[in-house]
Coordinates of N, CA and C and ligand atoms in Angstrom, one line a residue:
X23 N 68.5 93.5 93.0 CA 68.5 94.0 94.4 C 68.8 92.9 95.4
X24 N 69.6 93.2 96.4 CA 69.9 92.1 97.4 C 68.7 91.8 98.3
X25 N 68.4 90.5 98.5 CA 67.4 90.1 99.4 C 68.0 90.0 100.8
X26 N 67.7 90.9 101.6 CA 68.4 91.0 103.0 C 68.0 89.8 103.8
X27 N 66.9 89.1 103.5 CA 66.4 88.0 104.3 C 67.0 86.7 103.8
X28 N 67.7 86.7 102.6 CA 68.3 85.5 102.1 C 69.4 85.0 103.0
X29 N 69.5 83.7 103.2 CA 70.6 83.1 104.0 C 71.9 83.6 103.4
X30 N 72.8 84.0 104.3 CA 74.1 84.7 103.8 C 75.3 83.7 104.0
X31 N 76.3 84.0 103.2 CA 77.6 83.4 103.4 C 78.1 84.0 104.8
X32 N 78.9 83.2 105.5 CA 79.5 83.7 106.7 C 81.0 83.4 106.6
X33 N 81.8 84.4 106.9 CA 83.2 84.3 106.9 C 83.8 84.4 108.3
X34 N 84.6 83.5 108.7 CA 85.3 83.5 110.0 C 86.7 84.0 109.7
X35 N 87.1 85.1 110.3 CA 88.4 85.6 110.1 C 88.7 86.9 110.8
X36 N 89.9 87.4 110.4 CA 90.4 88.7 111.0 C 90.8 89.5 109.8
X37 N 90.2 90.7 109.6 CA 90.5 91.5 108.4 C 91.9 92.0 108.3
X38 N 92.6 92.0 109.4 CA 94.0 92.4 109.4 C 94.9 91.2 108.9
X39 N 94.4 90.0 108.8 CA 95.1 88.9 108.2 C 94.9 88.9 106.7
X40 N 96.1 88.9 106.0 CA 96.0 89.0 104.5 C 95.2 87.8 103.9
X41 N 95.3 86.6 104.5 CA 94.6 85.5 104.0 C 93.1 85.7 104.2
X42 N 92.7 86.3 105.2 CA 91.2 86.6 105.4 C 90.8 87.8 104.6
X43 N 91.6 88.8 104.5 CA 91.3 90.0 103.7 C 91.0 89.7 102.3
X44 N 91.7 88.7 101.7 CA 91.5 88.2 100.4 C 90.0 87.9 100.1
X45 N 89.4 87.3 101.1 CA 88.0 86.8 100.9 C 87.1 88.1 100.9
X46 N 87.3 89.0 101.8 CA 86.5 90.2 101.9 C 86.7 91.0 100.6
X47 N 88.0 91.1 100.1 CA 88.2 91.8 98.9 C 87.5 91.2 97.7
X48 N 87.5 89.9 97.6 CA 86.8 89.3 96.5 C 85.2 89.5 96.6
X49 N 84.7 89.3 97.8 CA 83.3 89.5 98.0 C 82.8 91.0 97.7
X50 N 83.7 91.9 98.0 CA 83.5 93.3 97.6 C 83.4 93.4 96.1
X51 N 84.3 92.9 95.4 CA 84.3 92.9 93.9 C 83.1 92.3 93.4
X52 N 82.6 91.2 94.0 CA 81.4 90.5 93.5 C 80.1 91.1 94.0
X53 N 80.2 92.1 94.9 CA 79.1 92.7 95.5 C 78.1 91.7 96.1
X54 N 78.8 90.7 96.8 CA 78.0 89.6 97.5 C 77.9 89.9 99.0
X55 N 76.6 89.9 99.5 CA 76.5 90.2 100.9 C 77.0 89.0 101.8
X56 N 77.6 89.3 102.9 CA 78.1 88.2 103.8 C 78.1 88.7 105.2
X57 N 78.2 87.8 106.1 CA 78.4 88.1 107.5 C 79.9 87.8 107.9
X58 N 80.5 88.7 108.6 CA 81.9 88.5 109.0 C 81.9 88.2 110.5
X59 N 82.5 87.1 110.9 CA 82.6 86.7 112.3 C 84.1 86.8 112.7
X60 N 84.4 87.8 113.5 CA 85.8 88.1 113.9 C 86.3 86.9 114.8
X61 N 87.5 86.4 114.4 CA 88.2 85.4 115.2 C 89.5 85.9 115.6
X62 N 89.8 85.9 116.9 CA 91.1 86.5 117.4 C 92.0 85.3 117.6
X63 N 93.0 85.1 116.7 CA 93.9 83.9 116.8 C 94.8 84.0 118.0
X64 N 95.0 85.2 118.5 CA 96.0 85.4 119.6 C 95.3 84.9 120.9
X65 N 94.0 84.9 121.0 CA 93.4 84.4 122.2 C 92.9 82.9 122.1
X66 N 93.3 82.3 121.0 CA 93.0 80.8 120.8 C 91.6 80.6 120.2
X67 N 91.0 81.6 119.7 CA 89.6 81.4 119.2 C 89.6 80.5 117.9
X68 N 90.7 80.3 117.3 CA 90.7 79.3 116.2 C 91.0 77.9 116.6
X69 N 91.1 77.7 117.9 CA 91.4 76.3 118.4 C 90.4 75.8 119.3
X70 N 89.2 76.4 119.4 CA 88.1 75.9 120.2 C 87.5 74.7 119.5
X71 N 86.9 73.8 120.3 CA 86.3 72.6 119.6 C 85.3 73.0 118.5
X72 N 84.5 74.1 118.8 CA 83.5 74.5 117.8 C 84.3 75.0 116.5
X73 N 85.4 75.7 116.6 CA 86.1 76.2 115.4 C 86.8 75.0 114.7
X74 N 87.4 74.1 115.5 CA 88.1 73.0 114.9 C 87.1 72.1 114.2
X75 N 85.8 72.1 114.5 CA 84.8 71.3 113.8 C 84.6 71.9 112.4
X76 N 84.9 73.2 112.2 CA 84.8 73.9 110.9 C 86.1 73.7 110.1
X77 N 87.2 73.8 110.9 CA 88.5 73.7 110.2 C 89.5 72.9 111.1
X78 N 89.8 71.7 110.9 CA 90.6 70.9 111.8 C 92.0 71.4 111.9
X79 N 92.5 72.3 111.1 CA 93.9 72.8 111.2 C 93.9 74.1 112.1
X80 N 92.7 74.5 112.5 CA 92.6 75.7 113.4 C 93.1 77.0 112.9
X81 N 92.9 77.2 111.6 CA 93.3 78.5 111.0 C 92.2 79.2 110.3
X82 N 92.3 80.5 110.2 CA 91.4 81.3 109.5 C 92.0 81.7 108.2
X83 N 91.2 82.0 107.1 CA 89.7 82.1 107.1 C 89.0 80.8 106.9
X84 N 87.7 80.8 107.3 CA 86.8 79.7 106.9 C 85.6 80.3 106.4
X85 N 85.1 79.7 105.3 CA 83.8 80.2 104.7 C 82.7 79.2 105.1
X86 N 81.6 79.6 105.6 CA 80.5 78.8 105.9 C 79.3 79.1 105.0
X87 N 78.9 78.1 104.3 CA 77.8 78.2 103.3 C 76.4 78.2 104.1
X88 N 75.4 78.8 103.5 CA 74.1 78.8 104.1 C 73.6 77.4 104.5
X89 N 74.0 76.3 103.8 CA 73.6 75.0 104.2 C 74.5 74.3 105.2
X90 N 75.4 75.1 105.8 CA 76.2 74.6 106.9 C 77.6 74.0 106.5
X91 N 77.9 73.8 105.2 CA 79.2 73.3 104.8 C 80.3 74.4 105.1
X92 N 81.4 73.9 105.4 CA 82.6 74.8 105.7 C 83.7 74.5 104.7
X93 N 84.4 75.6 104.3 CA 85.5 75.5 103.4 C 86.7 76.3 104.0
X94 N 87.9 75.7 104.1 CA 89.0 76.4 104.6 C 90.1 76.5 103.5
X95 N 91.2 77.2 103.7 CA 92.2 77.5 102.8 C 91.7 78.7 101.9
X96 N 92.4 79.8 102.1 CA 91.9 81.1 101.5 C 91.8 81.0 99.9
X97 N 92.8 80.3 99.3 CA 92.7 80.3 97.8 C 91.7 79.3 97.3
X98 N 91.4 78.3 98.1 CA 90.3 77.4 97.7 C 88.9 78.2 97.8
X99 N 88.8 79.0 98.9 CA 87.6 79.8 99.0 C 87.5 80.8 97.9
X100 N 88.6 81.4 97.5 CA 88.5 82.3 96.3 C 88.1 81.6 95.1
X101 N 88.6 80.4 94.8 CA 88.2 79.7 93.6 C 86.8 79.3 93.6
X102 N 86.3 78.9 94.8 CA 84.8 78.6 94.9 C 84.0 79.8 94.6
X103 N 84.3 80.9 95.3 CA 83.4 82.1 95.2 C 83.5 82.7 93.8
X104 N 84.6 82.6 93.2 CA 84.8 83.3 91.9 C 84.4 82.5 90.7
X105 N 84.1 81.2 90.9 CA 83.7 80.4 89.8 C 82.5 81.0 89.0
X106 N 82.7 81.0 87.7 CA 81.6 81.6 86.9 C 81.6 83.1 86.8
X107 N 82.5 83.7 87.4 CA 82.6 85.2 87.3 C 83.8 85.6 86.5
X108 N 83.8 86.9 86.2 CA 84.9 87.4 85.3 C 86.3 87.4 86.1
X109 N 86.3 87.1 87.4 CA 87.5 87.1 88.1 C 88.2 85.8 88.1
X110 N 87.6 84.8 87.5 CA 88.2 83.5 87.3 C 88.0 83.0 85.9
X111 N 89.0 83.0 85.0 CA 88.7 82.6 83.6 C 88.2 81.2 83.5
X112 N 87.4 80.9 82.5 CA 86.9 79.5 82.3 C 87.9 78.7 81.4
X113 N 88.7 79.4 80.7 CA 89.7 78.7 79.8 C 90.6 77.9 80.7
X114 N 90.8 76.6 80.4 CA 91.6 75.8 81.3 C 93.1 76.2 81.4
X115 N 93.7 76.8 80.4 CA 95.1 77.2 80.5 C 95.1 78.5 81.4
X116 N 94.2 79.4 81.2 CA 94.2 80.6 82.1 C 93.9 80.3 83.5
X117 N 93.0 79.3 83.7 CA 92.6 78.9 85.0 C 93.8 78.2 85.7
X118 N 94.6 77.5 84.9 CA 95.8 76.8 85.5 C 96.8 77.9 85.9
X119 N 96.9 78.9 85.1 CA 97.8 80.0 85.4 C 97.4 80.7 86.7
X120 N 96.1 80.9 86.9 CA 95.6 81.5 88.2 C 96.1 80.6 89.3
X121 N 95.9 79.3 89.2 CA 96.3 78.4 90.3 C 97.9 78.4 90.4
X122 N 98.6 78.5 89.3 CA 100.1 78.6 89.4 C 100.5 79.7 90.3
X123 N 99.9 80.9 90.1 CA 100.3 82.1 90.9 C 99.8 81.9 92.3
X124 N 98.6 81.3 92.5 CA 98.1 81.1 93.9 C 99.0 80.1 94.7
X125 N 99.5 79.0 94.0 CA 100.4 78.1 94.7 C 101.7 78.8 94.9
X126 N 102.2 79.6 94.0 CA 103.4 80.4 94.3 C 103.2 81.3 95.5
X127 N 102.0 81.9 95.6 CA 101.7 82.8 96.7 C 101.8 82.0 98.0
X128 N 101.3 80.8 98.1 CA 101.2 80.0 99.3 C 102.6 79.4 99.7
X129 N 103.4 79.1 98.7 CA 104.6 78.4 99.0 C 105.8 79.3 99.0
X130 N 105.9 80.3 98.1 CA 107.1 81.1 97.9 C 106.9 82.5 98.4
X131 N 105.8 83.0 98.7 CA 105.5 84.4 99.1 C 105.0 84.5 100.5
X132 N 103.9 83.9 100.8 CA 103.2 84.1 102.1 C 104.1 83.6 103.2
X133 N 104.7 82.4 103.1 CA 105.5 81.9 104.2 C 106.7 82.9 104.7
X134 N 107.1 83.7 103.8 CA 108.1 84.7 104.1 C 107.5 86.0 104.5
X135 N 106.7 86.6 103.6 CA 106.3 88.0 103.8 C 105.2 88.0 104.9
X136 N 104.3 87.1 104.9 CA 103.2 87.1 105.9 C 103.8 86.7 107.3
X137 N 104.7 85.8 107.3 CA 105.2 85.3 108.6 C 106.1 86.4 109.2
X138 N 106.9 87.1 108.4 CA 107.7 88.2 108.9 C 106.8 89.3 109.5
X139 N 105.7 89.6 108.7 CA 104.8 90.6 109.2 C 104.1 90.1 110.5
X140 N 103.8 88.9 110.6 CA 103.1 88.3 111.8 C 104.1 88.5 113.0
X141 N 105.3 88.2 112.8 CA 106.3 88.2 113.9 C 106.5 89.7 114.3
X142 N 106.5 90.6 113.4 CA 106.7 92.0 113.7 C 105.5 92.7 114.2
X143 N 104.3 92.5 113.5 CA 103.1 93.3 113.8 C 102.3 92.7 114.9
X144 N 102.1 91.4 114.9 CA 101.2 90.7 115.9 C 102.0 90.4 117.1
X145 N 103.3 90.0 117.0 CA 104.0 89.5 118.2 C 105.0 90.6 118.7
X146 N 105.1 91.7 117.9 CA 106.0 92.8 118.4 C 107.5 92.5 118.3
X147 N 107.9 91.7 117.3 CA 109.3 91.3 117.0 C 110.0 91.0 118.3
X148 N 109.6 89.9 119.0 CA 110.3 89.5 120.2 C 111.7 89.0 119.9
X149 N 112.6 89.1 120.8 CA 114.0 88.7 120.6 C 114.1 87.2 120.2
X150 N 113.2 86.4 120.8 CA 113.2 85.0 120.5 C 112.9 84.6 119.1
X151 N 112.3 85.6 118.3 CA 112.0 85.3 116.9 C 112.7 86.2 115.9
X152 N 113.7 87.0 116.4 CA 114.3 87.9 115.6 C 115.1 87.2 114.4
X153 N 115.8 86.1 114.8 CA 116.6 85.4 113.8 C 115.7 84.8 112.7
X154 N 114.5 84.3 113.1 CA 113.6 83.8 112.1 C 113.1 84.9 111.2
X155 N 112.8 86.0 111.9 CA 112.3 87.2 111.1 C 113.4 87.6 110.1
X156 N 114.6 87.7 110.5 CA 115.7 88.0 109.5 C 115.8 87.0 108.4
X157 N 115.7 85.7 108.8 CA 115.8 84.7 107.8 C 114.7 84.8 106.7
X158 N 113.6 85.3 107.0 CA 112.5 85.4 106.1 C 112.7 86.5 105.0
X159 N 113.7 87.4 105.2 CA 113.9 88.5 104.3 C 114.3 88.0 102.9
X160 N 115.3 87.1 102.9 CA 115.8 86.6 101.6 C 114.7 86.0 100.7
X161 N 114.0 85.1 101.3 CA 112.9 84.4 100.6 C 111.8 85.4 100.1
X162 N 111.5 86.4 101.0 CA 110.5 87.4 100.6 C 111.0 88.2 99.4
X163 N 112.2 88.6 99.4 CA 112.7 89.4 98.3 C 112.8 88.6 97.0
X164 N 113.1 87.3 97.2 CA 113.1 86.4 96.0 C 111.7 86.4 95.4
X165 N 110.7 86.3 96.2 CA 109.3 86.3 95.7 C 108.9 87.6 95.0
X166 N 109.3 88.7 95.7 CA 109.0 90.0 95.1 C 109.8 90.2 93.8
X167 N 111.0 89.6 93.7 CA 111.7 89.7 92.4 C 111.0 89.0 91.3
X168 N 110.4 87.9 91.6 CA 109.6 87.1 90.6 C 108.4 87.9 90.2
X169 N 107.7 88.5 91.1 CA 106.5 89.3 90.8 C 106.9 90.6 90.0
X170 N 108.1 91.2 90.3 CA 108.5 92.4 89.6 C 108.7 92.1 88.1
X171 N 109.4 90.9 87.9 CA 109.6 90.5 86.5 C 108.3 90.3 85.7
X172 N 107.3 89.6 86.3 CA 106.1 89.4 85.7 C 105.3 90.7 85.4
X173 N 105.3 91.6 86.4 CA 104.5 92.8 86.4 C 105.2 93.9 85.5
X174 N 106.5 93.7 85.2 CA 107.1 94.7 84.3 C 106.7 94.4 82.9
X175 N 106.1 93.2 82.7 CA 105.7 92.8 81.3 C 104.2 92.8 81.1
X176 N 103.5 92.7 82.3 CA 102.0 92.5 82.2 C 101.4 93.4 83.3
X177 N 100.1 93.9 83.0 CA 99.4 94.7 83.9 C 98.9 93.9 85.1
X178 N 98.5 92.6 84.8 CA 98.0 91.8 85.9 C 98.7 90.4 85.7
X179 N 98.4 89.5 86.7 CA 99.2 88.2 86.6 C 98.7 87.3 85.5
X180 N 97.5 87.3 85.2 CA 96.9 86.3 84.2 C 96.0 87.0 83.2
X181 N 96.3 86.7 82.0 CA 95.3 87.1 80.9 C 95.1 88.6 80.7
X182 N 96.0 89.4 81.2 CA 95.9 90.9 81.1 C 94.7 91.4 81.7
X183 N 94.1 90.7 82.7 CA 93.0 91.3 83.4 C 93.1 90.9 84.9
X184 N 92.3 91.6 85.7 CA 92.3 91.4 87.1 C 91.6 90.0 87.4
X185 N 92.3 89.2 88.1 CA 91.7 87.9 88.5 C 92.0 87.6 90.0
X186 N 91.5 86.5 90.5 CA 91.8 86.1 91.9 C 93.2 85.8 92.1
X187 N 94.0 85.6 91.0 CA 95.5 85.5 91.2 C 96.0 86.9 91.8
X188 N 95.5 88.0 91.3 CA 95.9 89.3 91.8 C 95.5 89.5 93.2
X189 N 94.3 89.0 93.5 CA 93.8 89.2 94.9 C 94.7 88.4 95.8
X190 N 95.0 87.2 95.5 CA 95.9 86.4 96.4 C 97.2 87.1 96.6
X191 N 97.8 87.6 95.6 CA 99.1 88.2 95.8 C 99.1 89.7 96.3
X192 N 98.0 90.3 96.1 CA 97.8 91.7 96.6 C 97.8 91.7 98.1
X193 N 97.1 90.7 98.7 CA 96.8 90.8 100.1 C 98.0 91.1 101.0
X194 N 99.1 90.3 100.9 CA 100.2 90.5 101.7 C 101.3 91.4 101.1
X195 N 101.2 91.6 99.8 CA 102.2 92.5 99.1 C 102.0 93.9 99.5
X196 N 100.7 94.3 99.6 CA 100.4 95.7 100.0 C 100.8 96.1 101.4
X197 N 101.0 95.1 102.2 CA 101.5 95.4 103.6 C 102.8 94.8 103.9
X198 N 103.6 94.5 102.8 CA 104.9 93.9 102.9 C 105.8 94.7 103.8
X199 N 105.7 96.1 103.8 CA 106.5 96.9 104.6 C 106.4 96.6 106.1
X200 N 105.2 96.1 106.5 CA 105.0 95.7 107.9 C 105.8 94.5 108.3
X201 N 106.3 93.8 107.3 CA 107.2 92.6 107.5 C 108.7 93.0 107.3
X202 N 108.9 94.3 107.0 CA 110.3 94.8 106.8 C 110.7 94.8 105.4
X203 N 109.8 94.6 104.4 CA 110.1 94.6 103.0 C 109.8 95.9 102.4
X204 N 110.8 96.7 102.1 CA 110.6 97.9 101.3 C 110.3 97.6 99.9
X205 N 109.3 98.3 99.3 CA 109.0 98.1 97.9 C 109.7 99.1 97.0
X206 N 110.6 99.9 97.6 CA 111.3 100.9 96.8 C 111.9 100.4 95.5
X207 N 112.5 99.2 95.6 CA 113.2 98.7 94.4 C 112.3 97.9 93.5
X208 N 111.0 98.0 93.6 CA 110.1 97.2 92.8 C 109.0 98.1 92.2
X209 N 109.4 98.9 91.2 CA 108.5 99.9 90.6 C 107.3 99.3 89.9
X210 N 107.4 98.1 89.3 CA 106.3 97.5 88.6 C 105.3 97.0 89.6
X211 N 105.8 96.5 90.8 CA 104.9 96.0 91.8 C 104.1 97.2 92.4
X212 N 104.8 98.4 92.6 CA 104.1 99.5 93.1 C 103.0 100.0 92.1
X213 N 103.3 100.0 90.8 CA 102.3 100.4 89.8 C 101.1 99.5 89.9
X214 N 101.4 98.1 90.0 CA 100.3 97.2 90.0 C 99.4 97.3 91.3
X215 N 100.1 97.6 92.4 CA 99.3 97.8 93.7 C 98.4 99.0 93.5
X216 N 98.9 100.1 92.8 CA 98.0 101.3 92.6 C 96.9 100.9 91.6
X217 N 97.2 100.1 90.6 CA 96.2 99.7 89.6 C 95.1 98.9 90.3
X218 N 95.4 98.0 91.2 CA 94.4 97.2 91.9 C 93.6 98.1 92.8
X219 N 94.3 98.9 93.6 CA 93.6 99.8 94.5 C 92.6 100.8 93.8
X220 N 92.9 101.0 92.5 CA 92.0 102.0 91.8 C 90.8 101.3 91.2
X221 N 90.7 100.0 91.2 CA 89.6 99.3 90.6 C 88.3 99.7 91.3
X222 N 87.2 99.7 90.5 CA 85.9 99.9 91.2 C 85.6 98.8 92.2
X223 N 85.0 99.1 93.2 CA 84.6 98.1 94.3 C 85.8 97.6 95.1
X224 N 86.9 98.3 94.9 CA 88.1 97.9 95.8 C 87.8 98.2 97.2
X225 N 88.2 97.3 98.1 CA 88.0 97.5 99.5 C 89.4 97.4 100.2
X226 N 89.9 98.6 100.8 CA 91.2 98.5 101.4 C 91.2 97.7 102.7
X227 N 92.3 97.1 103.0 CA 92.4 96.5 104.3 C 92.3 97.6 105.4
X228 N 91.5 97.3 106.4 CA 91.3 98.4 107.4 C 92.6 98.7 108.1
X229 N 92.8 99.9 108.6 CA 93.9 100.2 109.5 C 93.6 99.5 110.8
X230 N 94.6 99.2 111.6 CA 94.5 98.5 112.9 C 93.2 98.5 113.6
Ligands
GSH321 N1 97.1 78.3 103.9 C1 96.1 78.9 104.8 C2 96.9 79.7 105.9 C3 95.9 80.3 106.9 C4 96.7 80.9 108.1 O1 97.9 80.7 108.2 N2 95.9 81.6 108.9 C5 96.5 82.2 110.1 C6 96.2 83.7 110.1 S1 96.8 84.5 108.7 C7 96.0 81.5 111.3 O2 94.8 81.2 111.4 N3 96.8 81.3 112.3 C8 96.4 80.7 113.6 C9 97.1 79.5 114.0 O3 97.9 79.0 113.1 O4 96.9 79.0 115.1 C10 95.2 79.8 104.0 O5 95.6 80.3 103.0 O6 94.0 80.0 104.4

Protein backbone atom coordinates (compact mmCIF):
# COMPACT_ATOMS: atom_id res chain seq x y z
CA UNK A 1 0.00 0.00 0.00
CA UNK A 2 1.25 3.49 -0.83
CA UNK A 3 2.34 5.60 2.15
CA UNK A 4 0.82 8.95 1.29
CA UNK A 5 3.10 10.70 3.82
CA UNK A 6 6.31 9.36 2.25
CA UNK A 7 8.41 11.98 0.44
CA UNK A 8 7.47 11.88 -3.21
CA UNK A 9 9.21 12.18 -6.49
CA UNK A 10 8.49 15.50 -8.16
CA UNK A 11 8.40 15.94 -11.93
CA UNK A 12 8.62 19.37 -13.54
CA UNK A 13 7.05 19.32 -16.98
CA UNK A 14 4.12 19.72 -19.33
CA UNK A 15 2.08 16.60 -20.08
CA UNK A 16 1.52 17.72 -23.68
CA UNK A 17 5.27 17.53 -24.27
CA UNK A 18 6.21 14.03 -25.38
CA UNK A 19 9.51 14.19 -23.51
CA UNK A 20 7.61 14.92 -20.29
CA UNK A 21 4.75 12.52 -20.98
CA UNK A 22 7.34 9.69 -21.21
CA UNK A 23 8.02 10.13 -17.49
CA UNK A 24 4.33 10.13 -16.51
CA UNK A 25 3.74 7.04 -18.66
CA UNK A 26 6.58 5.15 -16.99
CA UNK A 27 5.48 6.19 -13.49
CA UNK A 28 1.98 4.98 -14.31
CA UNK A 29 3.35 1.58 -15.38
CA UNK A 30 5.41 1.42 -12.19
CA UNK A 31 2.45 2.55 -10.06
CA UNK A 32 4.77 5.03 -8.36
CA UNK A 33 3.23 8.12 -6.71
CA UNK A 34 4.63 11.48 -7.73
CA UNK A 35 3.87 15.17 -7.74
CA UNK A 36 3.61 16.91 -11.10
CA UNK A 37 4.65 20.58 -11.29
CA UNK A 38 3.39 22.16 -14.49
CA UNK A 39 5.98 24.27 -16.31
CA UNK A 40 4.83 26.50 -19.17
CA UNK A 41 7.78 26.83 -21.54
CA UNK A 42 5.98 29.45 -23.63
CA UNK A 43 5.98 31.90 -20.71
CA UNK A 44 9.65 31.32 -19.89
CA UNK A 45 9.03 29.20 -16.79
CA UNK A 46 11.90 26.88 -17.72
CA UNK A 47 14.37 29.78 -17.80
CA UNK A 48 13.86 31.30 -14.35
CA UNK A 49 16.89 31.28 -12.03
CA UNK A 50 15.13 28.73 -9.81
CA UNK A 51 14.47 26.39 -12.73
CA UNK A 52 17.95 26.84 -14.21
CA UNK A 53 19.35 25.74 -10.86
CA UNK A 54 17.60 22.41 -11.47
CA UNK A 55 18.48 22.18 -15.17
CA UNK A 56 21.08 24.56 -16.59
CA UNK A 57 19.84 23.99 -20.16
CA UNK A 58 16.38 25.30 -19.27
CA UNK A 59 14.38 22.37 -20.59
CA UNK A 60 11.68 20.08 -19.27
CA UNK A 61 11.32 17.41 -17.95
CA UNK A 62 13.26 17.46 -14.69
CA UNK A 63 12.94 14.82 -11.97
CA UNK A 64 13.51 15.97 -8.39
CA UNK A 65 14.26 13.26 -5.85
CA UNK A 66 13.03 13.51 -2.24
CA UNK A 67 16.62 14.34 -1.15
CA UNK A 68 16.70 17.37 -3.47
CA UNK A 69 18.83 15.98 -6.30
CA UNK A 70 17.65 16.88 -9.82
CA UNK A 71 17.95 14.88 -13.01
CA UNK A 72 17.29 16.18 -16.53
CA UNK A 73 17.11 14.52 -19.99
CA UNK A 74 13.97 12.42 -20.38
CA UNK A 75 15.70 9.19 -21.32
CA UNK A 76 18.17 9.46 -18.42
CA UNK A 77 15.17 9.87 -16.12
CA UNK A 78 13.52 6.78 -17.64
CA UNK A 79 16.69 4.72 -17.12
CA UNK A 80 16.98 5.86 -13.50
CA UNK A 81 13.35 5.17 -12.64
CA UNK A 82 13.12 1.84 -14.49
CA UNK A 83 16.32 0.39 -13.05
CA UNK A 84 15.60 -2.96 -11.39
CA UNK A 85 12.13 -3.26 -12.93
CA UNK A 86 10.79 -5.42 -15.77
CA UNK A 87 10.78 -2.34 -18.02
CA UNK A 88 14.59 -2.22 -18.21
CA UNK A 89 16.39 -5.51 -18.85
CA UNK A 90 19.37 -6.33 -16.64
CA UNK A 91 21.16 -8.25 -19.44
CA UNK A 92 23.93 -5.94 -20.77
CA UNK A 93 23.16 -6.62 -24.44
CA UNK A 94 19.43 -5.98 -24.07
CA UNK A 95 20.16 -2.92 -21.97
CA UNK A 96 22.44 -1.58 -24.69
CA UNK A 97 19.68 -2.19 -27.23
CA UNK A 98 17.33 -0.09 -25.08
CA UNK A 99 19.91 2.70 -25.14
CA UNK A 100 20.41 2.23 -28.89
CA UNK A 101 16.72 2.94 -29.55
CA UNK A 102 16.66 5.79 -27.05
CA UNK A 103 19.65 7.47 -28.74
CA UNK A 104 17.92 6.89 -32.08
CA UNK A 105 14.83 8.56 -30.64
CA UNK A 106 16.78 11.63 -29.51
CA UNK A 107 18.94 12.05 -32.61
CA UNK A 108 16.92 10.72 -35.55
CA UNK A 109 13.26 10.90 -34.47
CA UNK A 110 12.50 13.63 -31.89
CA UNK A 111 14.38 16.46 -33.67
CA UNK A 112 12.11 15.95 -36.70
CA UNK A 113 8.76 14.73 -35.42
CA UNK A 114 8.66 16.61 -32.11
CA UNK A 115 10.03 19.82 -33.60
CA UNK A 116 7.53 19.79 -36.49
CA UNK A 117 4.76 19.19 -33.95
CA UNK A 118 6.04 22.03 -31.76
CA UNK A 119 6.07 24.45 -34.72
CA UNK A 120 2.55 23.43 -35.76
CA UNK A 121 0.82 22.81 -32.42
CA UNK A 122 2.50 25.21 -29.99
CA UNK A 123 3.48 28.02 -32.37
CA UNK A 124 0.56 27.70 -34.82
CA UNK A 125 2.79 27.13 -37.89
CA UNK A 126 3.91 30.73 -38.39
CA UNK A 127 5.08 31.69 -41.88
CA UNK A 128 8.56 32.39 -40.50
CA UNK A 129 8.98 28.70 -39.58
CA UNK A 130 7.12 27.04 -42.45
CA UNK A 131 10.29 26.15 -44.38
CA UNK A 132 11.82 24.57 -41.26
CA UNK A 133 8.57 22.65 -40.68
CA UNK A 134 8.63 21.34 -44.26
CA UNK A 135 12.30 20.40 -43.97
CA UNK A 136 11.53 18.22 -40.94
CA UNK A 137 9.21 15.96 -42.94
CA UNK A 138 11.96 14.00 -44.75
CA UNK A 139 13.89 13.16 -41.60
CA UNK A 140 10.71 12.27 -39.73
CA UNK A 141 9.62 9.83 -42.40
CA UNK A 142 13.10 8.31 -42.47
CA UNK A 143 12.79 7.61 -38.73
CA UNK A 144 9.30 6.19 -39.15
CA UNK A 145 10.62 3.92 -41.92
CA UNK A 146 13.28 2.51 -39.58
CA UNK A 147 10.64 1.91 -36.91
CA UNK A 148 8.30 0.25 -39.41
CA UNK A 149 11.00 -2.23 -40.44
CA UNK A 150 11.79 -3.13 -36.83
CA UNK A 151 8.13 -3.43 -35.82
CA UNK A 152 7.18 -5.54 -38.83
CA UNK A 153 9.52 -8.20 -37.37
CA UNK A 154 9.02 -7.68 -33.63
CA UNK A 155 6.14 -6.78 -31.30
CA UNK A 156 8.33 -4.38 -29.28
CA UNK A 157 11.70 -2.72 -29.82
CA UNK A 158 13.82 -4.86 -27.47
CA UNK A 159 13.65 -8.45 -26.25
CA UNK A 160 10.08 -9.08 -27.47
CA UNK A 161 8.64 -7.24 -24.50
CA UNK A 162 7.60 -3.74 -23.50
CA UNK A 163 10.54 -1.67 -22.22
CA UNK A 164 11.43 1.98 -21.77
CA UNK A 165 12.66 1.93 -25.39
CA UNK A 166 8.99 1.62 -26.39
CA UNK A 167 8.04 4.42 -23.99
CA UNK A 168 10.67 6.73 -25.50
CA UNK A 169 9.47 6.11 -29.06
CA UNK A 170 5.76 5.96 -28.25
CA UNK A 171 5.63 9.48 -26.83
CA UNK A 172 5.99 11.45 -30.05
CA UNK A 173 5.01 8.74 -32.55
CA UNK A 174 1.45 8.60 -31.18
CA UNK A 175 1.06 12.33 -31.89
CA UNK A 176 3.12 12.38 -35.11
CA UNK A 177 0.03 13.49 -37.04
CA UNK A 178 0.18 16.78 -35.12
CA UNK A 179 3.52 17.39 -36.82
CA UNK A 180 2.10 16.59 -40.24
CA UNK A 181 3.18 12.92 -40.33
CA UNK A 182 0.43 10.57 -41.48
CA UNK A 183 0.90 7.02 -40.21
CA UNK A 184 -1.27 5.57 -42.99
CA UNK A 185 1.75 4.02 -44.69
CA UNK A 186 3.08 2.45 -41.49
CA UNK A 187 0.81 -0.47 -40.52
CA UNK A 188 3.32 -2.11 -38.17
CA UNK A 189 3.75 1.16 -36.27
CA UNK A 190 -0.03 1.52 -35.97
CA UNK A 191 -0.34 -2.05 -34.61
CA UNK A 192 2.46 -1.33 -32.09
CA UNK A 193 0.78 1.92 -30.97
CA UNK A 194 -2.42 -0.05 -30.31
CA UNK A 195 -0.44 -2.76 -28.49
CA UNK A 196 1.18 -0.21 -26.18
CA UNK A 197 -2.10 1.63 -25.56
CA UNK A 198 -3.78 -1.66 -24.59
CA UNK A 199 -1.25 -2.51 -21.86
CA UNK A 200 -2.50 -2.51 -18.26
CA UNK A 201 -1.68 0.77 -16.45
CA UNK A 202 -1.33 2.66 -19.75
CA UNK A 203 -1.85 6.39 -19.34
CA UNK A 204 -2.88 8.31 -22.47
CA UNK A 205 -1.44 11.75 -23.15
CA UNK A 206 -4.17 14.18 -22.11
CA UNK A 207 -6.05 16.08 -24.79
CA UNK A 208 -5.13 19.79 -24.85
N1 LIG B 1 16.74 16.03 -24.81
C1 LIG B 1 15.79 16.62 -23.90
C2 LIG B 1 14.87 17.54 -24.68
C3 LIG B 1 13.99 18.33 -23.75
C4 LIG B 1 13.22 19.38 -24.51
O1 LIG B 1 13.52 19.70 -25.67
N2 LIG B 1 12.25 19.97 -23.83
C5 LIG B 1 11.46 21.01 -24.43
C6 LIG B 1 9.99 20.67 -24.31
S1 LIG B 1 9.63 19.15 -25.14
C7 LIG B 1 11.72 22.31 -23.69
O2 LIG B 1 11.83 22.31 -22.49
N3 LIG B 1 11.83 23.42 -24.40
C8 LIG B 1 11.97 24.72 -23.79
C9 LIG B 1 13.19 25.45 -24.25
O3 LIG B 1 14.01 24.88 -24.98
O4 LIG B 1 13.31 26.61 -23.85
C10 LIG B 1 14.99 15.53 -23.17
O5 LIG B 1 14.82 14.45 -23.76
O6 LIG B 1 14.56 15.75 -22.04
